[in-house]
Coordinates of C-alpha atoms and ligand atoms in Angstrom, one line a residue:
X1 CA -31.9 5.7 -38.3
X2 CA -34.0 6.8 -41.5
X3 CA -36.8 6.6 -39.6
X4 CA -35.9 8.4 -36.7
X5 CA -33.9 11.3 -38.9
X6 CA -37.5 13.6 -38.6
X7 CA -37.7 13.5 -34.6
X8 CA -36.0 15.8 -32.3
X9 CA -33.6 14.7 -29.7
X10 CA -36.6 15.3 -26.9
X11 CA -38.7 12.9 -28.7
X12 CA -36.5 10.3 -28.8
X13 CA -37.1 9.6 -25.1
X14 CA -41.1 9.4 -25.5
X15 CA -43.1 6.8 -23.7
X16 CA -46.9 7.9 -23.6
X17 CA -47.8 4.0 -22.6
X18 CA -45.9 1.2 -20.9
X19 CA -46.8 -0.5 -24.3
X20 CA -44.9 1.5 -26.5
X21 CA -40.6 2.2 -26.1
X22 CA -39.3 5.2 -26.8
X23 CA -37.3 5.4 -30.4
X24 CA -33.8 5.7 -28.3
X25 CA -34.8 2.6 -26.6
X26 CA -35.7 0.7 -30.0
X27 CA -32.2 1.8 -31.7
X28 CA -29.9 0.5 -28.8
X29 CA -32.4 -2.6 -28.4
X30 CA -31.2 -3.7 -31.7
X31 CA -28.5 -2.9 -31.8
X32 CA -28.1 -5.3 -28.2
X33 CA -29.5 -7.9 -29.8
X34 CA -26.7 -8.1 -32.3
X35 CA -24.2 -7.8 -29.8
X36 CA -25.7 -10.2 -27.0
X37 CA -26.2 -13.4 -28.9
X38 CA -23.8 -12.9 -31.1
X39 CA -20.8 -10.4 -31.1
X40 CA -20.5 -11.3 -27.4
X41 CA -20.8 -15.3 -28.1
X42 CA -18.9 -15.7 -31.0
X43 CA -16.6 -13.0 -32.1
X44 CA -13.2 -13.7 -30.3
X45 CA -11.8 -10.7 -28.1
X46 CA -14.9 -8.7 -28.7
X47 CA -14.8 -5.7 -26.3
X48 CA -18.3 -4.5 -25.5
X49 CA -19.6 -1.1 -26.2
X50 CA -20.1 -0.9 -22.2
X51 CA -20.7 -3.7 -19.9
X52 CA -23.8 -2.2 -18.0
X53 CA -25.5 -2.2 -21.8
X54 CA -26.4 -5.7 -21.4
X55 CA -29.0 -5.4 -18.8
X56 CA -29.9 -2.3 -19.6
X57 CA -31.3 -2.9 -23.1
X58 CA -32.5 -6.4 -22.6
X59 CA -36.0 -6.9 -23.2
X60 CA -37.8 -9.9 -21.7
X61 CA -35.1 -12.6 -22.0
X62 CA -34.8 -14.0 -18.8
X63 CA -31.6 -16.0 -19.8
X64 CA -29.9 -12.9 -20.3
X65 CA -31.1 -11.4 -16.9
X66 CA -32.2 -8.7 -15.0
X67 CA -33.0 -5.8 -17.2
X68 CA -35.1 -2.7 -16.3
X69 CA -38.9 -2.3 -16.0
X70 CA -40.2 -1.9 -19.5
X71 CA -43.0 0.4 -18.3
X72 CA -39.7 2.6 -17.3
X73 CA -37.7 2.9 -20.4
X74 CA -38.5 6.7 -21.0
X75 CA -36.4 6.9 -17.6
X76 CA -33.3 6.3 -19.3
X77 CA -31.9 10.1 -19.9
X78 CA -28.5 8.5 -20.1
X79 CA -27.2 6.9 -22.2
X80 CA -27.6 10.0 -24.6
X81 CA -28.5 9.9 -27.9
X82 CA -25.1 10.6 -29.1
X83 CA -24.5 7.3 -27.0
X84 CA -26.5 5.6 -28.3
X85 CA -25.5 6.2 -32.3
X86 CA -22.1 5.6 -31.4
X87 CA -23.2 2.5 -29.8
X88 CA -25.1 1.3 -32.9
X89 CA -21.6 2.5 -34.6
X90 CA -19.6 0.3 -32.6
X91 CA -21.3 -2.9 -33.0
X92 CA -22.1 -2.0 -36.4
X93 CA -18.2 -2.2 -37.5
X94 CA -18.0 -5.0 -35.0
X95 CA -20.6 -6.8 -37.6
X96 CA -19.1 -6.2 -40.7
X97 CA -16.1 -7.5 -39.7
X98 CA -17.5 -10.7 -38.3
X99 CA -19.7 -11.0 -41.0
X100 CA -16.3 -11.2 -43.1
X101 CA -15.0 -14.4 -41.0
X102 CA -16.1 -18.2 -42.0
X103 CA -19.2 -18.8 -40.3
X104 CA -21.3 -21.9 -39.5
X105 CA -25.5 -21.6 -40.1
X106 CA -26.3 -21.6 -36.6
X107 CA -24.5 -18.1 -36.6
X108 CA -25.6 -17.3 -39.9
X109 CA -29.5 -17.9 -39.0
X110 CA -28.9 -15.7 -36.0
X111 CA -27.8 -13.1 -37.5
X112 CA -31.0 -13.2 -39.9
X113 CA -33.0 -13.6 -37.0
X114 CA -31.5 -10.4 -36.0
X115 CA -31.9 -8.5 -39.1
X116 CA -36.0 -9.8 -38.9
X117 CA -35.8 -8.7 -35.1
X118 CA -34.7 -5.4 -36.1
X119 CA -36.9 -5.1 -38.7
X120 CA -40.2 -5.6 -36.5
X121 CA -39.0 -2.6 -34.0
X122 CA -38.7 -0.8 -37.5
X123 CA -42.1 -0.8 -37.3
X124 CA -42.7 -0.3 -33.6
X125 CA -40.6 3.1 -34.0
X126 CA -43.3 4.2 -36.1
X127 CA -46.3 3.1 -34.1
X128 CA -44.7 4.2 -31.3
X129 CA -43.6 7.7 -32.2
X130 CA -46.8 8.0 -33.8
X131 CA -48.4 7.3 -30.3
X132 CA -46.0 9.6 -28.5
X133 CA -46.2 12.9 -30.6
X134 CA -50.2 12.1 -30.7
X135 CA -50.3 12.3 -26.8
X136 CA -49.4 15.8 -26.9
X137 CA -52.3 18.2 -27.1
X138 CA -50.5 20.2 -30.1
X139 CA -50.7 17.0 -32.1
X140 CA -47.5 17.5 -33.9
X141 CA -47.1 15.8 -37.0
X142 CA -44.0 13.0 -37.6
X143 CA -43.3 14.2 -41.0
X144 CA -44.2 16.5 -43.5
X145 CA -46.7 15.6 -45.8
X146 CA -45.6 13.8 -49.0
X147 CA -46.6 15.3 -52.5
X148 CA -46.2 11.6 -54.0
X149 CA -49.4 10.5 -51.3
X150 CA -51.3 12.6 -52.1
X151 CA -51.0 11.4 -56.3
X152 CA -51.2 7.8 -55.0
X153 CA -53.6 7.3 -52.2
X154 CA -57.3 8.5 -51.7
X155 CA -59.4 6.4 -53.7
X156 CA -62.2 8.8 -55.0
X157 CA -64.2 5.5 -53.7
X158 CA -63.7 2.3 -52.4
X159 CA -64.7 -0.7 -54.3
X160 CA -67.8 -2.4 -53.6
X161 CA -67.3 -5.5 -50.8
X162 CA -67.5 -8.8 -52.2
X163 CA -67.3 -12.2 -51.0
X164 CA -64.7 -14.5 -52.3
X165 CA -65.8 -18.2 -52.0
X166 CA -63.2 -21.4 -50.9
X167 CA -64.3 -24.8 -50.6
X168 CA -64.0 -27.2 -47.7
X169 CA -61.1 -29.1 -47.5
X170 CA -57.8 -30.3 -45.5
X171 CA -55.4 -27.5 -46.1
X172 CA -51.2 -27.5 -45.3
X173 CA -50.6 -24.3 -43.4
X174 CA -47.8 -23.2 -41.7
X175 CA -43.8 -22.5 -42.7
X176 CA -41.2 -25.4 -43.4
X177 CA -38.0 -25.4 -45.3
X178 CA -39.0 -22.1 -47.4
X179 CA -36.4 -19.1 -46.5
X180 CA -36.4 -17.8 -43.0
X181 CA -39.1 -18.4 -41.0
X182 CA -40.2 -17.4 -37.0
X183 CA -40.4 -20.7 -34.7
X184 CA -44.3 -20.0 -34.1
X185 CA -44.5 -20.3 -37.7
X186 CA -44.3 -24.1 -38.2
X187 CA -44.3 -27.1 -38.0
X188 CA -46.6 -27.2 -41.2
X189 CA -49.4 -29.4 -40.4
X190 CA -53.0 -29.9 -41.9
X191 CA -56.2 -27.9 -41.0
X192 CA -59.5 -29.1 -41.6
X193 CA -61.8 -26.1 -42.8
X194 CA -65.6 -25.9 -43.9
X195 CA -66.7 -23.6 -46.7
X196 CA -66.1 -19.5 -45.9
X197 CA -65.9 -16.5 -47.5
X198 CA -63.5 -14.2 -47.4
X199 CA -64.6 -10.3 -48.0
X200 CA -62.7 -8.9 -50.9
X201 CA -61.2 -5.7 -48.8
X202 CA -60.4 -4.5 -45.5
X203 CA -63.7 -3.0 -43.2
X204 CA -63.6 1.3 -44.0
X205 CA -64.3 4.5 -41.9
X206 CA -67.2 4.5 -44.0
X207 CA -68.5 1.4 -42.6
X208 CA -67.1 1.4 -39.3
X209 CA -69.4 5.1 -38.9
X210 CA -71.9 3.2 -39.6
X211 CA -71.6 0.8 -36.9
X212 CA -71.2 3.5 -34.4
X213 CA -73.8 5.5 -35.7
X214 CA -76.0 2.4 -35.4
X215 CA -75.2 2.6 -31.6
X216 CA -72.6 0.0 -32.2
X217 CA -70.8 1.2 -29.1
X218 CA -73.5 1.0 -26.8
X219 CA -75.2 -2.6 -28.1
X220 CA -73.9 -4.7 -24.7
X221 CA -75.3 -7.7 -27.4
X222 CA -72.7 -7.1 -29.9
X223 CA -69.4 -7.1 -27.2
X224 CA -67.7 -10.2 -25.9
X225 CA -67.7 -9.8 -21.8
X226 CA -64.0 -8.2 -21.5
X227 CA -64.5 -6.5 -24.8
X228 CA -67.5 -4.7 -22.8
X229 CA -65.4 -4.0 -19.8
X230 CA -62.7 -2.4 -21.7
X231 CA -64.7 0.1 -24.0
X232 CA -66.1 1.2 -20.5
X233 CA -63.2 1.5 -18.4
X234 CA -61.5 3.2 -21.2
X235 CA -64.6 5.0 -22.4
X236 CA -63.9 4.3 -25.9
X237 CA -66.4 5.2 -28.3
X238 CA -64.4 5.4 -31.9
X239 CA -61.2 4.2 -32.8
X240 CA -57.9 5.6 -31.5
X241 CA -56.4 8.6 -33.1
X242 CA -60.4 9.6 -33.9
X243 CA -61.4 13.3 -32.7
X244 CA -64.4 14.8 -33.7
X245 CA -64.7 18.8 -34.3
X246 CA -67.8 20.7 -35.4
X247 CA -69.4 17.7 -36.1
X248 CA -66.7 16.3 -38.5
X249 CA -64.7 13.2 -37.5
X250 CA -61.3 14.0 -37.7
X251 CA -58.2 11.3 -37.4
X252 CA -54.5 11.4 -36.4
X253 CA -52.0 10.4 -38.9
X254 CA -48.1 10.8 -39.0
X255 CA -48.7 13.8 -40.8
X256 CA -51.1 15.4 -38.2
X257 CA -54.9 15.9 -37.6
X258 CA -56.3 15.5 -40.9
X259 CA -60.3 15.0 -42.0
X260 CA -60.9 11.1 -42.1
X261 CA -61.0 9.5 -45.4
X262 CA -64.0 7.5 -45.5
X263 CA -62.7 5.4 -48.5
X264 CA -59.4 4.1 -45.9
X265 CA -59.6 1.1 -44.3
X266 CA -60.5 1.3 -40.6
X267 CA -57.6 1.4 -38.5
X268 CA -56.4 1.5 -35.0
X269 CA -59.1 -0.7 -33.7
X270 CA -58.6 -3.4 -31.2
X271 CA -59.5 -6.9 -31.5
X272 CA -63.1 -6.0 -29.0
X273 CA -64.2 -4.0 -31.3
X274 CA -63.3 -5.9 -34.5
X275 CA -64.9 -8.4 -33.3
X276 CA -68.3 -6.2 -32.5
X277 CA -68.5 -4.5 -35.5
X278 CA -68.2 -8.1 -37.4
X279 CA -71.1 -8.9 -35.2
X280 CA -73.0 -6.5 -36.1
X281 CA -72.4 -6.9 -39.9
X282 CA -73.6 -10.6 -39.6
X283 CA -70.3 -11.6 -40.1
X284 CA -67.3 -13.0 -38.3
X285 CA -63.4 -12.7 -38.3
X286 CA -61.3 -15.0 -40.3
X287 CA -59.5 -17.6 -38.5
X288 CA -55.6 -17.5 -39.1
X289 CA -56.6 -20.1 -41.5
X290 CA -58.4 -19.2 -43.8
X291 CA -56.3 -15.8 -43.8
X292 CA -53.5 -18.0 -44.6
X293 CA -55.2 -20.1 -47.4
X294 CA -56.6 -17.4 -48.9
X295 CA -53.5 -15.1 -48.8
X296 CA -50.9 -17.7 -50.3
X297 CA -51.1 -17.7 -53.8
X298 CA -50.6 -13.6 -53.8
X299 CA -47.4 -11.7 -53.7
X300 CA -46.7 -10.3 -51.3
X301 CA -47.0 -6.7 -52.9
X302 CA -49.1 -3.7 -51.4
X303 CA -48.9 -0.4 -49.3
X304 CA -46.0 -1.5 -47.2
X305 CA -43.1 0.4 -45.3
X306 CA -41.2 1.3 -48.6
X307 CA -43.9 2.9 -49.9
X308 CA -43.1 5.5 -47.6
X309 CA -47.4 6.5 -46.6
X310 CA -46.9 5.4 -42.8
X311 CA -51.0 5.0 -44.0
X312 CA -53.6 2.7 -45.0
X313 CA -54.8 3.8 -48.3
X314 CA -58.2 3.1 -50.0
X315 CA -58.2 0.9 -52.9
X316 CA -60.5 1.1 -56.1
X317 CA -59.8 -2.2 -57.7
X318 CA -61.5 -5.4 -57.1
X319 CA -58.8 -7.2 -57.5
X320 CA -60.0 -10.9 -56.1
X321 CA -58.6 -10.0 -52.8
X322 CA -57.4 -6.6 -51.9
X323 CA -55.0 -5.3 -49.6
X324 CA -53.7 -8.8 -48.0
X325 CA -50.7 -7.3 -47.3
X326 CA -49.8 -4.1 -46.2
X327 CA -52.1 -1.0 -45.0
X328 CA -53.6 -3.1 -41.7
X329 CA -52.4 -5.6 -40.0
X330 CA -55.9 -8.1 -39.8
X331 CA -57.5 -9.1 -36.6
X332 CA -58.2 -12.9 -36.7
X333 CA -60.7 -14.8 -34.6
X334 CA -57.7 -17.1 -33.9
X335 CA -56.2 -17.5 -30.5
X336 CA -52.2 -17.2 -30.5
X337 CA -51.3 -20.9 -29.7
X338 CA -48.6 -23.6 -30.7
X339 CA -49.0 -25.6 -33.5
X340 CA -48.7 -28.9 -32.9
X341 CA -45.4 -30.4 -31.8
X342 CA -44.3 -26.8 -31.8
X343 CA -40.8 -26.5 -30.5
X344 CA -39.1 -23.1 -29.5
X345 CA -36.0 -21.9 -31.1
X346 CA -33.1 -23.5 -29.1
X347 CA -30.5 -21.4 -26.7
X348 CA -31.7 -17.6 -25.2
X349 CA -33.9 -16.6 -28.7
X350 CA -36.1 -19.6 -27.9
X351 CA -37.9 -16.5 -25.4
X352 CA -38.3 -14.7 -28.3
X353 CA -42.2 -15.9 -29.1
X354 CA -43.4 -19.3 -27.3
X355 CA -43.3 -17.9 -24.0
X356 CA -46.1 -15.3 -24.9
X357 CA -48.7 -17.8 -26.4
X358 CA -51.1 -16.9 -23.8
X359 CA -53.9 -14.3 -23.8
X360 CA -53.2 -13.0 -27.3
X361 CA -54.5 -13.2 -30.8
X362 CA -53.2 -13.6 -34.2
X363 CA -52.8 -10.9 -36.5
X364 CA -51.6 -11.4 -40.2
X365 CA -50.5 -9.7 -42.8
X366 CA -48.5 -6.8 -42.4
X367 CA -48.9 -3.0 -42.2
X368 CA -48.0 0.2 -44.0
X369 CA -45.0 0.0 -41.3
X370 CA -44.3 -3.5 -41.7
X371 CA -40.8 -3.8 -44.2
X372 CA -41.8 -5.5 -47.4
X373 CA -39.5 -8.4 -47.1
X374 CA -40.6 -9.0 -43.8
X375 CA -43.8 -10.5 -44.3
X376 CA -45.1 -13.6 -45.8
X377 CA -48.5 -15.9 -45.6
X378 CA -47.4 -17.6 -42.8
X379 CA -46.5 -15.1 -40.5
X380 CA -48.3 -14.9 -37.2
X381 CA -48.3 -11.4 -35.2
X382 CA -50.0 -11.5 -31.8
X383 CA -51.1 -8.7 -29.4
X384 CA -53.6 -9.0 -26.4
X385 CA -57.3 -8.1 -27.3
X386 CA -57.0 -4.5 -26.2
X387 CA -54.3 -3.4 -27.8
X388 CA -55.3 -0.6 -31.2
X389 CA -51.9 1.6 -31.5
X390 CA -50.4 -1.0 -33.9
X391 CA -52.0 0.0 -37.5
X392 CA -54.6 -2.9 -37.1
X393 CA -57.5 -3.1 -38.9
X394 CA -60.9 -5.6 -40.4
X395 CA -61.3 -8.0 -42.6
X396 CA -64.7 -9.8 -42.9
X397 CA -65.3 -13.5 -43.0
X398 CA -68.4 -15.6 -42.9
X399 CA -69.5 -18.9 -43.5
X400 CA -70.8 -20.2 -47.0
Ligands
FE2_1 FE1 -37.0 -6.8 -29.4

């Protein structure tokens, strides 16, 4: 609801892509969640908010059934928003008083799930308003701009790359018996890996520029086939939310048009061209591996939801690995798969991420919209090749 205090009632209902939901959608989507596997499973004499709500805001769970085309959400004038807060209202009380009743931890770790599941559209409301107001020619800005930003972010510089060296060796990766964890996280098994290196900060504007003015775009030797095919067909030639005016490139942020930062991390790229631009810097992505070797000893700490940017910043300390989590999700050269012996949640949530381990890849390590206690080293975010509206971003790997 925080999030969605700066938008008008109009934009509420926004849907510039099939890809991204309008903000209405996300709040009653949560709030269905709570109330489909559990207010409506477990909570004796429960009276739902209104019966046609359980199609209407389901997802992609076949179990629960028929539910409208996702491409078609915007269509949904009614419910209202007024609806649709006192809907959240309703199952809202509904929760706190069930939450007050004796109940066992198969509940219990649903209704965490549910509080993780609405803390990923938490994000998604951002990336997809962001999307939404930035489809509109007058480029409106989400919020005003925050005094506090500009005292905290724009590095006068970036720090210089570096590599970071880790040995070969059989490595436990993966999620078991530590807190809440997704499905696709475990079971934790053992990886082999050779020697990498691991560069020390995300890829930045500065370096991503380079690439392009290097003809980075038009290289057919740097691009994967379907990589090549998309940057055509969608005759991409910088990054999303990139304009440029009187010679200047200029990017979109929640708070408008604004010069780009050459010091940021590159952002709103999609795995293609991730993937060419390591190319191209005689480098490679980091499998979701490595990432995940390399990332656990740190806390998780860094330029997350709460600290309210809603943008990657630069960073000027070479700290031994910067900006793990936070400010860019990271492509990985990883394809989203099952670990081994992986087994799906049990009951109607077992949809929610083994049926989509197909045609995607791994992202890891959280966003300037991800919630802070919503990430960890194990967690594995996925999106299809082309997809750049998420705030996704480069890190650099190589061998040693
Ligand atoms: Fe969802």
């Amino acid at each position: 609801m925080q999030l969605c205090a700066p938008l008008t009632v109009e934009d509420h209902g926004l849907q510039p892509v099939p890809d991204a939901s309008p903000a209405k959608w996300h709040l009653a989507h949560t709030t269905w969640f709570f109330e489909t596997f559990l207010l409506s499973e477990y909570l004796k004499d429960y009276r739902p908010f209104h019966p046609a709500f359980r199609s209407l805001f389901n997802s992609y769970y076949n179990a629960v059934g028929d539910r409208p085309l996702r491409a078609l959400r915007h269509i949904l004038s009614r419910p209202g928003l007024d609806d649709v807060h006192a809907y959240r209202e309703h199952v809202n009380d509904a929760m706190v008083q069930f939450l007050s009743l004796d109940l066992g931890p198969e509940v219990l770790d649903l209704v965490v799930l549910g509080i993780n599941h609405e803390q990923q559209h938490q994000e998604l409301i951002v990336t997809d308003v962001k999307n939404g107001l930035w489809a509109n020619p007058l480029r409106p800005a989400y919020r005003q701009t925050l005094e506090a930003r500009d005292a905290t972010s724009g590095a006068a510089h970036s720090s210089q790359l570096e590599w970071r060296s880790f040995g070969e060796g059989v490595y436990a990766v993966g999620c078991e018996g530590e807190g809440f964890m997704f499905d696709n996280e475990g079971p934790r098994h053992d990886v082999y890996l050779g020697p990498f290196r691991l560069a020390s900060r995300l890829a930045t504007n500065a370096e991503y520029l380079e690439f392009m003015r290097d003809g980075g775009y038009s290289k057919a030797e740097l691009w994967l086939s379907d990589g090549w095919d998309c940057i055509h067909s969608n005759q991409w030639t910088a990054p999303l939310y990139w304009e440029q005016r009187d010679g200047e490139w200029r990017s979109y942020t929640v708070e408008g048009v604004k010069p780009l930062d050459l010091n940021e991390p590159v952002c709103h790229v999609s795995y293609y061209e991730a993937d060419a631009f390591a190319r191209w810097a005689s480098a490679r992505l980091p499998t979701e591996f490595e990432w995940e070797v390399a990332a656990r000893p740190s806390a998780v700490a860094g330029n997350l939801l709460e600290t309210g940017a809603l943008h990657p910043r630069a960073v000027e300390s070479a700290e031994p690995l910067a900006q793990l989590f936070g400010d860019v999700w990271e492509w990985t050269g990883s394809a989203y798969l099952p670990y081994p012996n992986f087994k799906p949640a049990t009951g109607a949530v077992g949809e929610y991420n083994g049926k989509f381990m197909c045609n995607q890849m791994v992202l890891r390590g959280g966003s300037c919209a991800t919630p802070q206690s919503h990430i960890r080293a194990t967690y594995r975010n996925f999106f299809p090749p082309h997809a750049r509206w998420q705030f996704m971003g480069i890190r650099l790997a190589n061998g040693d």
